[in-house]
Coordinates of N, CA and C and ligand atoms in Angstrom, one line a residue:
M1 N 21.8 4.3 -14.9 CA 21.0 3.1 -14.9 C 20.0 3.0 -16.1
K2 N 20.0 1.8 -16.7 CA 19.0 1.7 -17.8 C 17.6 1.8 -17.3
K3 N 16.7 2.3 -18.2 CA 15.3 2.4 -17.9 C 14.7 1.0 -18.1
L4 N 13.9 0.6 -17.2 CA 13.2 -0.7 -17.3 C 11.8 -0.5 -18.0
I5 N 11.7 -1.1 -19.2 CA 10.4 -0.9 -20.0 C 9.7 -2.3 -19.9
A6 N 8.7 -2.4 -19.1 CA 8.1 -3.7 -18.8 C 6.7 -3.7 -19.5
G7 N 6.4 -4.8 -20.2 CA 5.2 -5.0 -20.8 C 4.4 -6.1 -20.2
N8 N 3.3 -5.8 -19.5 CA 2.4 -6.7 -18.8 C 1.2 -7.0 -19.8
W9 N 1.3 -8.2 -20.4 CA 0.3 -8.6 -21.4 C -1.1 -8.9 -20.7
K10 N -1.1 -9.1 -19.4 CA -2.3 -9.5 -18.6 C -2.8 -10.8 -19.3
M11 N -4.2 -10.9 -19.3 CA -4.8 -12.1 -19.8 C -5.2 -11.9 -21.3
N12 N -4.2 -11.6 -22.1 CA -4.5 -11.3 -23.5 C -3.7 -12.2 -24.4
C13 N -4.1 -12.2 -25.7 CA -3.5 -12.9 -26.8 C -3.8 -14.4 -26.9
S14 N -4.1 -14.8 -28.1 CA -4.1 -16.3 -28.4 C -2.6 -16.7 -28.6
L15 N -2.4 -18.0 -28.7 CA -1.0 -18.4 -28.9 C -0.4 -17.8 -30.2
E16 N -1.2 -17.8 -31.2 CA -0.7 -17.2 -32.5 C -0.3 -15.7 -32.3
E17 N -1.2 -15.0 -31.6 CA -1.0 -13.6 -31.4 C 0.2 -13.4 -30.5
A18 N 0.4 -14.2 -29.5 CA 1.6 -14.1 -28.6 C 2.9 -14.3 -29.5
K19 N 2.9 -15.3 -30.4 CA 4.1 -15.5 -31.2 C 4.4 -14.3 -32.1
L20 N 3.3 -13.8 -32.7 CA 3.5 -12.6 -33.6 C 4.0 -11.4 -32.8
L21 N 3.4 -11.2 -31.6 CA 3.7 -10.0 -30.8 C 5.2 -10.1 -30.3
I22 N 5.6 -11.2 -29.8 CA 7.0 -11.3 -29.3 C 8.0 -11.1 -30.5
A23 N 7.6 -11.7 -31.7 CA 8.5 -11.6 -32.8 C 8.6 -10.1 -33.2
D24 N 7.5 -9.4 -33.2 CA 7.5 -7.9 -33.5 C 8.3 -7.1 -32.5
V25 N 8.2 -7.5 -31.3 CA 9.0 -6.8 -30.2 C 10.5 -7.0 -30.5
I26 N 10.9 -8.3 -30.7 CA 12.3 -8.6 -31.0 C 12.8 -7.8 -32.2
N27 N 12.0 -7.9 -33.3 CA 12.5 -7.2 -34.5 C 12.6 -5.7 -34.3
G28 N 11.7 -5.2 -33.6 CA 11.7 -3.7 -33.4 C 12.9 -3.3 -32.6
V29 N 13.2 -4.1 -31.5 CA 14.4 -3.7 -30.7 C 15.7 -3.9 -31.5
Y30 N 15.8 -4.9 -32.4 CA 17.0 -5.1 -33.1 C 17.1 -4.1 -34.3
Q31 N 16.0 -3.6 -34.7 CA 16.1 -2.6 -35.8 C 16.5 -1.2 -35.3
N32 N 16.4 -1.0 -34.0 CA 16.6 0.3 -33.5 C 17.7 0.3 -32.4
Q33 N 18.9 0.5 -32.9 CA 20.1 0.4 -32.0 C 20.0 1.3 -30.7
A34 N 19.4 2.5 -31.0 CA 19.2 3.5 -29.9 C 18.5 2.9 -28.7
L35 N 17.5 2.1 -29.0 CA 16.6 1.5 -27.9 C 17.5 0.6 -27.0
Q36 N 18.4 -0.1 -27.7 CA 19.2 -1.1 -26.9 C 20.1 -0.5 -25.9
G37 N 20.7 0.7 -26.2 CA 21.6 1.2 -25.3 C 21.1 1.7 -23.9
D38 N 19.9 2.3 -24.0 CA 19.4 3.0 -22.8 C 18.3 2.3 -22.0
N39 N 17.9 1.1 -22.5 CA 16.7 0.5 -21.9 C 16.9 -1.0 -21.7
E40 N 16.2 -1.5 -20.8 CA 16.1 -3.0 -20.6 C 14.6 -3.3 -20.8
F41 N 14.3 -4.2 -21.6 CA 12.9 -4.6 -21.9 C 12.6 -5.9 -21.2
V42 N 11.4 -5.9 -20.6 CA 10.9 -7.2 -20.0 C 9.5 -7.4 -20.4
I43 N 9.2 -8.7 -20.8 CA 7.9 -9.0 -21.2 C 7.2 -10.0 -20.2
F44 N 6.0 -9.7 -19.8 CA 5.3 -10.5 -18.9 C 4.1 -11.1 -19.6
P45 N 4.2 -12.3 -20.2 CA 3.1 -12.9 -20.9 C 2.3 -13.7 -19.9
P46 N 1.1 -14.2 -20.3 CA 0.4 -15.2 -19.4 C 1.4 -16.4 -19.2
F47 N 1.2 -17.1 -18.0 CA 2.1 -18.2 -17.7 C 2.2 -19.2 -18.9
I48 N 1.1 -19.5 -19.5 CA 1.1 -20.6 -20.5 C 1.9 -20.2 -21.7
Y49 N 2.2 -18.9 -21.9 CA 3.0 -18.5 -23.1 C 4.5 -18.3 -22.7
L50 N 4.8 -18.6 -21.5 CA 6.3 -18.4 -21.1 C 7.2 -19.2 -22.0
P51 N 6.9 -20.5 -22.2 CA 7.8 -21.2 -23.1 C 7.9 -20.7 -24.5
T52 N 6.8 -20.1 -25.0 CA 6.7 -19.6 -26.4 C 7.6 -18.3 -26.4
V53 N 7.5 -17.5 -25.4 CA 8.3 -16.3 -25.4 C 9.8 -16.7 -25.2
R54 N 10.1 -17.6 -24.4 CA 11.4 -18.1 -24.1 C 12.1 -18.6 -25.4
H55 N 11.3 -19.4 -26.1 CA 11.8 -20.0 -27.4 C 12.1 -18.9 -28.4
A56 N 11.1 -17.9 -28.5 CA 11.3 -16.8 -29.5 C 12.5 -16.0 -29.2
L57 N 12.8 -15.8 -27.9 CA 13.9 -14.9 -27.5 C 15.3 -15.6 -27.7
G58 N 15.3 -16.9 -27.6 CA 16.6 -17.6 -27.8 C 17.7 -17.0 -26.9
N59 N 18.7 -16.5 -27.6 CA 19.9 -16.0 -26.9 C 19.8 -14.4 -26.9
H60 N 18.7 -13.8 -27.3 CA 18.7 -12.4 -27.3 C 18.9 -11.9 -25.9
T61 N 19.7 -10.8 -25.7 CA 20.0 -10.4 -24.4 C 19.3 -9.0 -24.0
F62 N 18.7 -8.3 -24.9 CA 18.2 -7.0 -24.6 C 16.7 -7.1 -24.1
I63 N 16.2 -8.3 -24.2 CA 14.8 -8.5 -23.8 C 14.8 -9.7 -22.8
S64 N 14.2 -9.5 -21.6 CA 14.0 -10.6 -20.7 C 12.5 -10.8 -20.5
F65 N 12.2 -11.8 -19.7 CA 10.8 -12.1 -19.5 C 10.5 -12.6 -18.1
G66 N 9.3 -12.5 -17.7 CA 8.9 -13.0 -16.4 C 7.5 -13.3 -16.3
A67 N 7.0 -13.6 -15.0 CA 5.6 -14.0 -14.8 C 4.8 -12.9 -14.2
Q68 N 3.5 -13.0 -14.4 CA 2.6 -11.9 -13.8 C 2.3 -12.1 -12.4
D69 N 2.7 -13.3 -11.9 CA 2.3 -13.6 -10.5 C 3.1 -14.9 -10.1
C70 N 3.1 -15.3 -8.9 CA 3.6 -16.6 -8.5 C 3.0 -17.0 -7.1
S71 N 3.2 -18.2 -6.8 CA 2.6 -18.7 -5.5 C 3.4 -18.2 -4.3
P72 N 2.7 -18.0 -3.2 CA 3.5 -17.6 -2.0 C 4.1 -18.9 -1.4
H73 N 3.8 -20.0 -1.9 CA 4.2 -21.3 -1.3 C 5.4 -21.9 -2.1
D74 N 6.2 -22.7 -1.4 CA 7.3 -23.4 -2.0 C 6.9 -24.4 -3.0
K75 N 6.0 -25.4 -2.6 CA 5.5 -26.5 -3.4 C 4.4 -27.2 -2.7
G76 N 3.8 -28.1 -3.3 CA 2.8 -28.9 -2.6 C 1.4 -28.8 -3.1
A77 N 0.4 -29.1 -2.3 CA -1.0 -29.2 -2.6 C -1.6 -27.8 -2.8
Y78 N -1.3 -27.1 -3.8 CA -1.9 -25.8 -4.0 C -2.3 -25.7 -5.5
T79 N -3.5 -26.4 -5.8 CA -4.0 -26.5 -7.1 C -4.1 -25.2 -7.8
G80 N -3.5 -25.2 -9.0 CA -3.6 -24.0 -9.8 C -2.4 -23.0 -9.6
D81 N -1.7 -23.2 -8.5 CA -0.5 -22.3 -8.3 C 0.7 -22.6 -9.1
I82 N 1.5 -21.7 -9.4 CA 2.8 -21.9 -10.1 C 3.9 -21.3 -9.1
S83 N 4.8 -22.2 -8.8 CA 5.8 -21.7 -7.8 C 6.9 -20.9 -8.4
A84 N 7.6 -20.2 -7.6 CA 8.8 -19.4 -8.0 C 9.9 -20.3 -8.6
S85 N 10.1 -21.4 -8.0 CA 11.1 -22.3 -8.5 C 10.8 -22.8 -9.9
M86 N 9.5 -23.0 -10.2 CA 9.1 -23.4 -11.5 C 9.3 -22.3 -12.5
L87 N 9.1 -21.1 -12.1 CA 9.4 -19.9 -12.9 C 10.9 -19.8 -13.2
K88 N 11.7 -20.0 -12.2 CA 13.1 -20.0 -12.4 C 13.5 -21.1 -13.4
D89 N 13.0 -22.3 -13.2 CA 13.3 -23.4 -14.1 C 12.9 -23.0 -15.6
S90 N 11.9 -22.2 -15.7 CA 11.4 -21.8 -17.0 C 12.2 -20.6 -17.6
A91 N 13.3 -20.2 -16.9 CA 14.2 -19.1 -17.3 C 13.6 -17.7 -17.1
C92 N 12.6 -17.6 -16.3 CA 12.1 -16.3 -15.9 C 13.2 -15.6 -15.1
T93 N 13.3 -14.3 -15.3 CA 14.3 -13.5 -14.4 C 13.5 -12.5 -13.5
Y94 N 12.2 -12.3 -13.8 CA 11.4 -11.4 -13.0 C 10.0 -12.1 -12.7
A95 N 9.4 -11.6 -11.7 CA 8.0 -12.0 -11.5 C 7.3 -10.8 -10.8
I96 N 6.1 -10.5 -11.2 CA 5.3 -9.4 -10.6 C 4.6 -10.0 -9.3
A97 N 4.6 -9.1 -8.3 CA 3.8 -9.5 -7.1 C 2.9 -8.4 -6.7
G98 N 1.7 -8.7 -6.5 CA 0.7 -7.7 -6.0 C 0.2 -6.7 -6.9
H99 N 0.0 -7.1 -8.2 CA -0.6 -6.2 -9.1 C -2.0 -5.9 -8.6
S100 N -2.5 -4.6 -8.8 CA -3.8 -4.2 -8.2 C -4.9 -5.1 -8.6
E101 N -4.8 -5.7 -9.8 CA -5.9 -6.6 -10.3 C -5.9 -7.9 -9.5
R102 N -4.7 -8.3 -9.0 CA -4.6 -9.5 -8.1 C -5.1 -9.1 -6.7
R103 N -4.8 -7.9 -6.3 CA -5.3 -7.4 -5.0 C -6.8 -7.4 -5.0
K104 N -7.3 -6.9 -6.1 CA -8.8 -6.7 -6.2 C -9.6 -8.0 -6.4
Y105 N -9.2 -8.7 -7.5 CA -10.0 -9.8 -7.9 C -9.7 -11.1 -7.1
H106 N -8.5 -11.1 -6.5 CA -8.1 -12.3 -5.8 C -7.8 -12.0 -4.3
C107 N -8.3 -10.8 -3.9 CA -8.2 -10.5 -2.5 C -6.9 -10.6 -1.9
E108 N -5.8 -10.3 -2.6 CA -4.5 -10.5 -2.1 C -4.1 -9.4 -1.1
S109 N -3.6 -9.8 0.0 CA -3.2 -8.8 1.1 C -1.8 -8.5 0.9
N110 N -1.4 -7.5 1.6 CA 0.1 -7.1 1.6 C 0.9 -8.3 2.1
A111 N 0.4 -9.0 3.1 CA 1.2 -10.2 3.6 C 1.3 -11.2 2.5
D112 N 0.3 -11.5 1.7 CA 0.4 -12.4 0.6 C 1.4 -12.0 -0.4
I113 N 1.4 -10.7 -0.7 CA 2.3 -10.2 -1.7 C 3.8 -10.2 -1.2
K114 N 3.9 -9.9 0.1 CA 5.3 -10.0 0.7 C 5.8 -11.5 0.5
A115 N 4.9 -12.4 0.8 CA 5.3 -13.9 0.8 C 5.7 -14.2 -0.7
K116 N 4.9 -13.7 -1.6 CA 5.2 -14.0 -3.0 C 6.5 -13.4 -3.4
A117 N 6.7 -12.2 -3.1 CA 8.0 -11.5 -3.5 C 9.2 -12.2 -2.8
E118 N 9.0 -12.7 -1.6 CA 10.1 -13.4 -0.9 C 10.4 -14.7 -1.7
Q119 N 9.4 -15.4 -2.2 CA 9.6 -16.6 -3.0 C 10.4 -16.2 -4.3
V120 N 10.0 -15.1 -4.9 CA 10.7 -14.7 -6.1 C 12.2 -14.4 -5.8
I121 N 12.5 -13.7 -4.8 CA 13.9 -13.3 -4.6 C 14.7 -14.5 -4.0
K122 N 14.0 -15.3 -3.3 CA 14.7 -16.6 -2.8 C 15.1 -17.5 -3.9
N123 N 14.4 -17.4 -5.0 CA 14.7 -18.2 -6.2 C 15.6 -17.5 -7.2
G124 N 16.2 -16.4 -6.8 CA 17.2 -15.7 -7.6 C 16.6 -14.9 -8.7
M125 N 15.3 -14.5 -8.6 CA 14.7 -13.6 -9.6 C 14.5 -12.3 -9.0
T126 N 14.1 -11.3 -9.8 CA 13.7 -10.0 -9.3 C 12.2 -9.8 -9.2
A127 N 11.8 -9.4 -8.0 CA 10.4 -9.2 -7.8 C 10.0 -7.7 -8.2
I128 N 8.9 -7.6 -8.9 CA 8.3 -6.3 -9.1 C 7.1 -6.1 -8.2
V129 N 7.2 -5.4 -7.2 CA 6.2 -5.2 -6.2 C 5.3 -4.0 -6.5
C130 N 4.0 -4.3 -6.7 CA 3.1 -3.2 -7.2 C 2.4 -2.6 -6.0
I131 N 2.3 -1.3 -6.0 CA 1.5 -0.5 -5.0 C 0.8 0.6 -5.7
G132 N -0.2 1.1 -5.1 CA -1.0 2.3 -5.7 C -2.3 2.4 -5.1
E133 N -2.8 3.7 -5.0 CA -4.0 4.0 -4.4 C -5.2 4.0 -5.3
T134 N -6.4 3.9 -4.8 CA -7.6 4.0 -5.6 C -8.0 5.5 -5.8
Q135 N -8.9 5.8 -6.6 CA -9.4 7.1 -6.8 C -10.0 7.7 -5.5
E136 N -10.8 6.8 -4.8 CA -11.4 7.2 -3.6 C -10.3 7.6 -2.5
E137 N -9.3 6.8 -2.5 CA -8.2 7.1 -1.5 C -7.5 8.4 -1.9
R138 N -7.3 8.6 -3.2 CA -6.6 9.9 -3.6 C -7.5 11.1 -3.2
D139 N -8.8 10.9 -3.6 CA -9.8 12.0 -3.3 C -9.8 12.4 -1.9
G140 N -9.7 11.3 -1.0 CA -9.7 11.5 0.4 C -8.4 12.0 1.0
G141 N -7.5 12.3 0.1 CA -6.2 12.8 0.6 C -5.3 11.8 1.3
R142 N -5.6 10.5 1.0 CA -4.9 9.4 1.7 C -3.9 8.7 0.8
A143 N -3.6 9.2 -0.4 CA -2.8 8.5 -1.4 C -1.4 8.1 -0.7
E144 N -0.7 9.0 -0.1 CA 0.6 8.7 0.4 C 0.6 7.7 1.5
E145 N -0.4 7.9 2.4 CA -0.6 7.0 3.5 C -0.8 5.5 3.1
V146 N -1.7 5.4 2.0 CA -2.0 4.0 1.5 C -0.8 3.4 0.8
V147 N -0.1 4.2 0.0 CA 1.0 3.8 -0.7 C 2.1 3.3 0.3
Q148 N 2.3 4.1 1.3 CA 3.4 3.8 2.3 C 3.1 2.5 3.0
K149 N 1.8 2.3 3.4 CA 1.5 1.1 4.1 C 1.7 -0.1 3.2
Q150 N 1.2 0.0 1.9 CA 1.4 -1.1 1.0 C 2.9 -1.4 0.8
L151 N 3.7 -0.3 0.7 CA 5.1 -0.5 0.4 C 5.8 -1.2 1.6
F152 N 5.5 -0.7 2.8 CA 6.2 -1.3 3.9 C 5.8 -2.7 4.2
E153 N 4.5 -3.0 4.0 CA 3.9 -4.3 4.4 C 4.2 -5.3 3.2
S154 N 4.4 -4.9 2.0 CA 4.6 -5.8 0.9 C 6.1 -6.0 0.6
L155 N 6.9 -5.2 1.0 CA 8.4 -5.3 0.7 C 8.9 -6.6 1.3
P156 N 9.6 -7.4 0.4 CA 10.1 -8.7 0.9 C 11.2 -8.5 1.9
A157 N 11.4 -9.4 2.9 CA 12.5 -9.4 3.7 C 13.7 -9.7 2.8
G158 N 14.8 -9.0 3.0 CA 16.0 -9.2 2.2 C 16.0 -8.4 0.9
A159 N 15.0 -7.5 0.8 CA 15.0 -6.7 -0.4 C 16.2 -5.8 -0.6
H160 N 16.7 -5.7 -1.8 CA 17.7 -4.7 -2.1 C 17.5 -4.3 -3.6
A161 N 18.4 -3.4 -4.0 CA 18.1 -2.8 -5.3 C 18.3 -3.7 -6.5
R162 N 19.0 -4.9 -6.2 CA 19.2 -5.8 -7.4 C 18.2 -6.9 -7.4
N163 N 17.4 -7.1 -6.3 CA 16.4 -8.1 -6.4 C 14.9 -7.7 -6.3
T164 N 14.8 -6.4 -6.1 CA 13.4 -5.8 -6.0 C 13.2 -4.5 -6.8
V165 N 12.1 -4.4 -7.4 CA 11.7 -3.2 -8.1 C 10.3 -2.8 -7.6
I166 N 10.1 -1.5 -7.4 CA 8.8 -1.1 -7.0 C 8.0 -0.5 -8.2
A167 N 6.8 -0.9 -8.4 CA 6.0 -0.3 -9.5 C 4.8 0.5 -8.8
Y168 N 4.8 1.8 -9.0 CA 3.7 2.6 -8.5 C 2.7 2.7 -9.6
E169 N 1.5 2.1 -9.4 CA 0.5 2.0 -10.4 C -0.8 2.5 -9.7
P170 N -1.1 3.8 -9.8 CA -2.4 4.2 -9.2 C -3.6 3.5 -9.9
V171 N -4.4 2.9 -9.1 CA -5.5 2.1 -9.6 C -6.4 2.8 -10.6
W172 N -6.6 4.1 -10.3 CA -7.5 4.9 -11.1 C -6.9 5.2 -12.5
A173 N -5.6 4.9 -12.7 CA -5.0 5.2 -14.0 C -4.8 4.0 -14.8
I174 N -5.1 2.8 -14.2 CA -4.9 1.5 -15.0 C -6.1 1.3 -15.9
G175 N -5.7 1.2 -17.2 CA -6.7 0.9 -18.2 C -7.8 1.9 -18.4
T176 N -7.6 3.1 -17.9 CA -8.7 4.1 -17.9 C -8.3 5.2 -18.9
G177 N -7.1 5.3 -19.4 CA -6.7 6.4 -20.2 C -6.4 7.7 -19.4
K178 N -6.6 7.6 -18.1 CA -6.4 8.8 -17.2 C -5.0 8.6 -16.6
T179 N -4.0 9.1 -17.3 CA -2.6 9.0 -16.8 C -2.4 10.0 -15.6
A180 N -1.6 9.6 -14.6 CA -1.2 10.6 -13.6 C -0.4 11.7 -14.3
S181 N -0.5 12.9 -13.8 CA 0.3 14.0 -14.4 C 1.8 13.8 -14.0
E182 N 2.7 14.4 -14.7 CA 4.1 14.2 -14.4 C 4.4 14.8 -13.0
T183 N 3.6 15.8 -12.6 CA 3.8 16.4 -11.2 C 3.4 15.3 -10.2
D184 N 2.2 14.7 -10.4 CA 1.8 13.7 -9.4 C 2.8 12.6 -9.4
I185 N 3.3 12.2 -10.5 CA 4.2 11.0 -10.6 C 5.5 11.4 -9.8
L186 N 6.0 12.6 -10.1 CA 7.2 13.1 -9.5 C 7.0 13.1 -7.9
M187 N 5.9 13.6 -7.5 CA 5.7 13.7 -6.0 C 5.6 12.4 -5.4
M188 N 4.9 11.4 -6.0 CA 4.7 10.1 -5.4 C 6.0 9.3 -5.5
H189 N 6.7 9.4 -6.6 CA 8.0 8.6 -6.7 C 9.0 9.2 -5.7
S190 N 9.0 10.5 -5.5 CA 10.0 11.0 -4.5 C 9.6 10.6 -3.1
F191 N 8.3 10.5 -2.9 CA 7.8 10.1 -1.6 C 8.2 8.6 -1.4
I192 N 8.0 7.8 -2.4 CA 8.4 6.4 -2.3 C 9.9 6.2 -2.1
R193 N 10.7 7.0 -2.8 CA 12.1 7.0 -2.6 C 12.5 7.3 -1.2
E194 N 11.9 8.3 -0.6 CA 12.2 8.7 0.8 C 11.8 7.6 1.8
A195 N 10.6 7.0 1.5 CA 10.1 5.9 2.4 C 11.1 4.7 2.3
L196 N 11.6 4.4 1.1 CA 12.5 3.3 0.9 C 13.8 3.6 1.7
E197 N 14.2 4.9 1.7 CA 15.5 5.3 2.4 C 15.4 5.0 3.9
E198 N 14.2 5.0 4.4 CA 14.0 4.7 5.9 C 14.3 3.2 6.1
K199 N 14.1 2.4 5.1 CA 14.2 0.9 5.3 C 15.4 0.2 4.7
L200 N 16.0 0.8 3.7 CA 17.0 0.1 2.9 C 18.3 1.0 2.8
A201 N 19.4 0.3 2.8 CA 20.7 1.0 2.7 C 20.9 1.5 1.2
D202 N 20.4 0.7 0.3 CA 20.7 1.1 -1.1 C 19.4 1.6 -1.8
A203 N 18.6 2.3 -1.1 CA 17.3 2.8 -1.6 C 17.5 3.6 -2.9
E204 N 18.5 4.4 -2.9 CA 18.7 5.3 -4.0 C 18.8 4.6 -5.4
N205 N 19.3 3.3 -5.3 CA 19.4 2.5 -6.5 C 18.3 1.6 -6.9
M206 N 17.3 1.6 -6.0 CA 16.1 0.7 -6.3 C 15.3 1.3 -7.3
R207 N 14.9 0.5 -8.3 CA 14.1 1.1 -9.4 C 12.7 1.3 -9.0
I208 N 12.1 2.4 -9.4 CA 10.7 2.7 -9.2 C 10.1 2.9 -10.5
L209 N 9.1 2.1 -10.9 CA 8.5 2.2 -12.2 C 7.1 2.9 -12.0
Y210 N 6.7 3.5 -13.1 CA 5.3 4.1 -13.1 C 4.5 3.2 -14.0
G211 N 3.2 2.9 -13.6 CA 2.3 2.2 -14.5 C 0.9 2.8 -14.4
G212 N 0.2 2.8 -15.5 CA -1.2 3.4 -15.6 C -1.4 4.2 -16.8
S213 N -1.9 3.6 -17.9 CA -2.2 4.3 -19.1 C -1.0 4.9 -19.7
V214 N 0.1 4.3 -19.6 CA 1.3 4.8 -20.3 C 1.2 4.4 -21.8
N215 N 1.5 5.4 -22.7 CA 1.4 5.2 -24.1 C 2.5 5.9 -24.8
P216 N 2.6 5.8 -26.2 CA 3.7 6.5 -26.9 C 3.7 8.0 -26.7
E217 N 2.6 8.6 -26.5 CA 2.5 10.1 -26.3 C 3.1 10.5 -24.9
N218 N 2.6 9.9 -23.9 CA 3.0 10.3 -22.6 C 4.3 9.6 -22.0
G219 N 4.6 8.4 -22.6 CA 5.7 7.6 -22.1 C 7.1 8.3 -22.0
P220 N 7.5 8.9 -23.1 CA 8.8 9.6 -23.1 C 8.9 10.7 -22.0
G221 N 7.9 11.4 -21.8 CA 7.9 12.5 -20.8 C 8.0 11.9 -19.4
I222 N 7.2 10.8 -19.2 CA 7.2 10.2 -17.9 C 8.5 9.6 -17.6
L223 N 9.2 9.0 -18.6 CA 10.5 8.4 -18.4 C 11.6 9.4 -18.0
K224 N 11.3 10.7 -18.4 CA 12.3 11.7 -18.1 C 12.1 12.3 -16.7
T225 N 11.0 12.0 -16.1 CA 10.7 12.5 -14.8 C 11.6 12.0 -13.7
P226 N 12.2 12.9 -12.8 CA 13.1 12.4 -11.8 C 12.5 11.3 -11.0
N227 N 13.3 10.4 -10.5 CA 12.9 9.2 -9.7 C 12.0 8.2 -10.5
V228 N 11.8 8.4 -11.8 CA 11.1 7.4 -12.6 C 12.2 6.5 -13.3
D229 N 12.3 5.3 -12.9 CA 13.3 4.4 -13.5 C 12.8 3.4 -14.5
G230 N 11.6 3.6 -14.9 CA 11.0 2.8 -15.9 C 9.5 2.8 -15.9
V231 N 8.9 2.0 -16.7 CA 7.4 2.0 -16.8 C 6.9 0.6 -16.9
L232 N 5.7 0.4 -16.3 CA 5.0 -0.9 -16.4 C 3.8 -0.7 -17.3
V233 N 3.8 -1.3 -18.5 CA 2.8 -0.9 -19.5 C 1.8 -2.1 -19.7
G234 N 0.5 -1.8 -19.7 CA -0.5 -2.8 -20.0 C -0.9 -2.8 -21.4
G235 N -2.0 -2.1 -21.7 CA -2.6 -2.0 -23.0 C -1.7 -1.8 -24.1
A236 N -0.8 -0.8 -24.0 CA 0.1 -0.4 -25.1 C 1.2 -1.4 -25.3
S237 N 1.3 -2.4 -24.4 CA 2.4 -3.4 -24.6 C 1.9 -4.5 -25.6
L238 N 0.6 -4.4 -26.0 CA 0.0 -5.4 -26.9 C 0.2 -5.1 -28.3
K239 N 0.8 -3.9 -28.6 CA 1.2 -3.6 -30.0 C 2.7 -3.2 -29.9
A240 N 3.5 -4.0 -30.6 CA 5.0 -3.9 -30.5 C 5.4 -2.4 -30.8
Q241 N 4.8 -1.9 -31.8 CA 5.2 -0.5 -32.2 C 4.9 0.5 -31.1
D242 N 3.8 0.4 -30.5 CA 3.4 1.3 -29.4 C 4.3 1.1 -28.2
F243 N 4.5 -0.2 -27.9 CA 5.4 -0.5 -26.7 C 6.8 0.1 -26.9
L244 N 7.4 -0.1 -28.0 CA 8.7 0.4 -28.2 C 8.8 1.9 -28.3
A245 N 7.7 2.5 -28.9 CA 7.7 3.9 -29.0 C 7.7 4.6 -27.6
I246 N 7.3 3.9 -26.6 CA 7.3 4.5 -25.3 C 8.7 4.8 -24.8
A247 N 9.6 3.9 -25.3 CA 11.0 4.1 -24.9 C 11.7 5.2 -25.7
G248 N 11.0 5.8 -26.6 CA 11.5 6.9 -27.4 C 12.1 6.6 -28.7
Ligands
LIG1 P1 -2.6 0.0 -18.6 O1 -1.2 0.5 -19.3 O2 -3.4 -0.7 -19.6 O3 -3.2 1.1 -18.0 O4 -2.2 -1.0 -17.5 C1 -1.2 -0.7 -16.6 C2 -0.9 -1.9 -15.8 O5 -1.7 -2.4 -15.0 C3 0.4 -2.6 -16.0 O6 0.7 -3.5 -15.1

């Protein structure tokens, strides 16, 4: 299975910066044949730059793109929301559901995230469902319990390995430079795999990504860790060279 190297730009970049960044990512991937064979790249720009990224990518097939969020609703009077069918119309193939920043700043519950992920898969895209414990929860010895609850309650009905990806992003590792150790990642990803096996027939094929201060130094090692099927990168995805160096 190819490794999924996902870049979450979050709320960064001017329009000009977004154009330059996607152009640099495209050039970097095309200049390095080795990157193309082993990896699938996905870019998550802010909603407003989706058409820019789509236009820049044209017919390129090694890089896809998606949205950082989507509405839990089909359509209607939901000011400010973007529906999954709009994302599909805009040629997105992925959408993230339940990033910890959405859970924290927008008070999204597991039920909200499940509804969002269900919209994503209903519209023929792949949902990336994010889960992860806080520092306090880890210190309290509750990391696995919290992660399992989030996983089971956020997993969309009808999830299978081709329409859903899990991203394990410990909150304490996001944007802090404090990456989880390879041992911690191995243990949690194995735990998530086993939990998925309780629920899904094809759990062994479901991709589990790690996210949280991934950079060119730690990325290649993390990607070699068993049960790590890719990475979800924030800060380091804003520099094409760093983003691509993560893939090796
Ligand atoms: P950082 O890579 O900046 O820690 O962000 C991770 C993340 O939240 C990706 O979704």
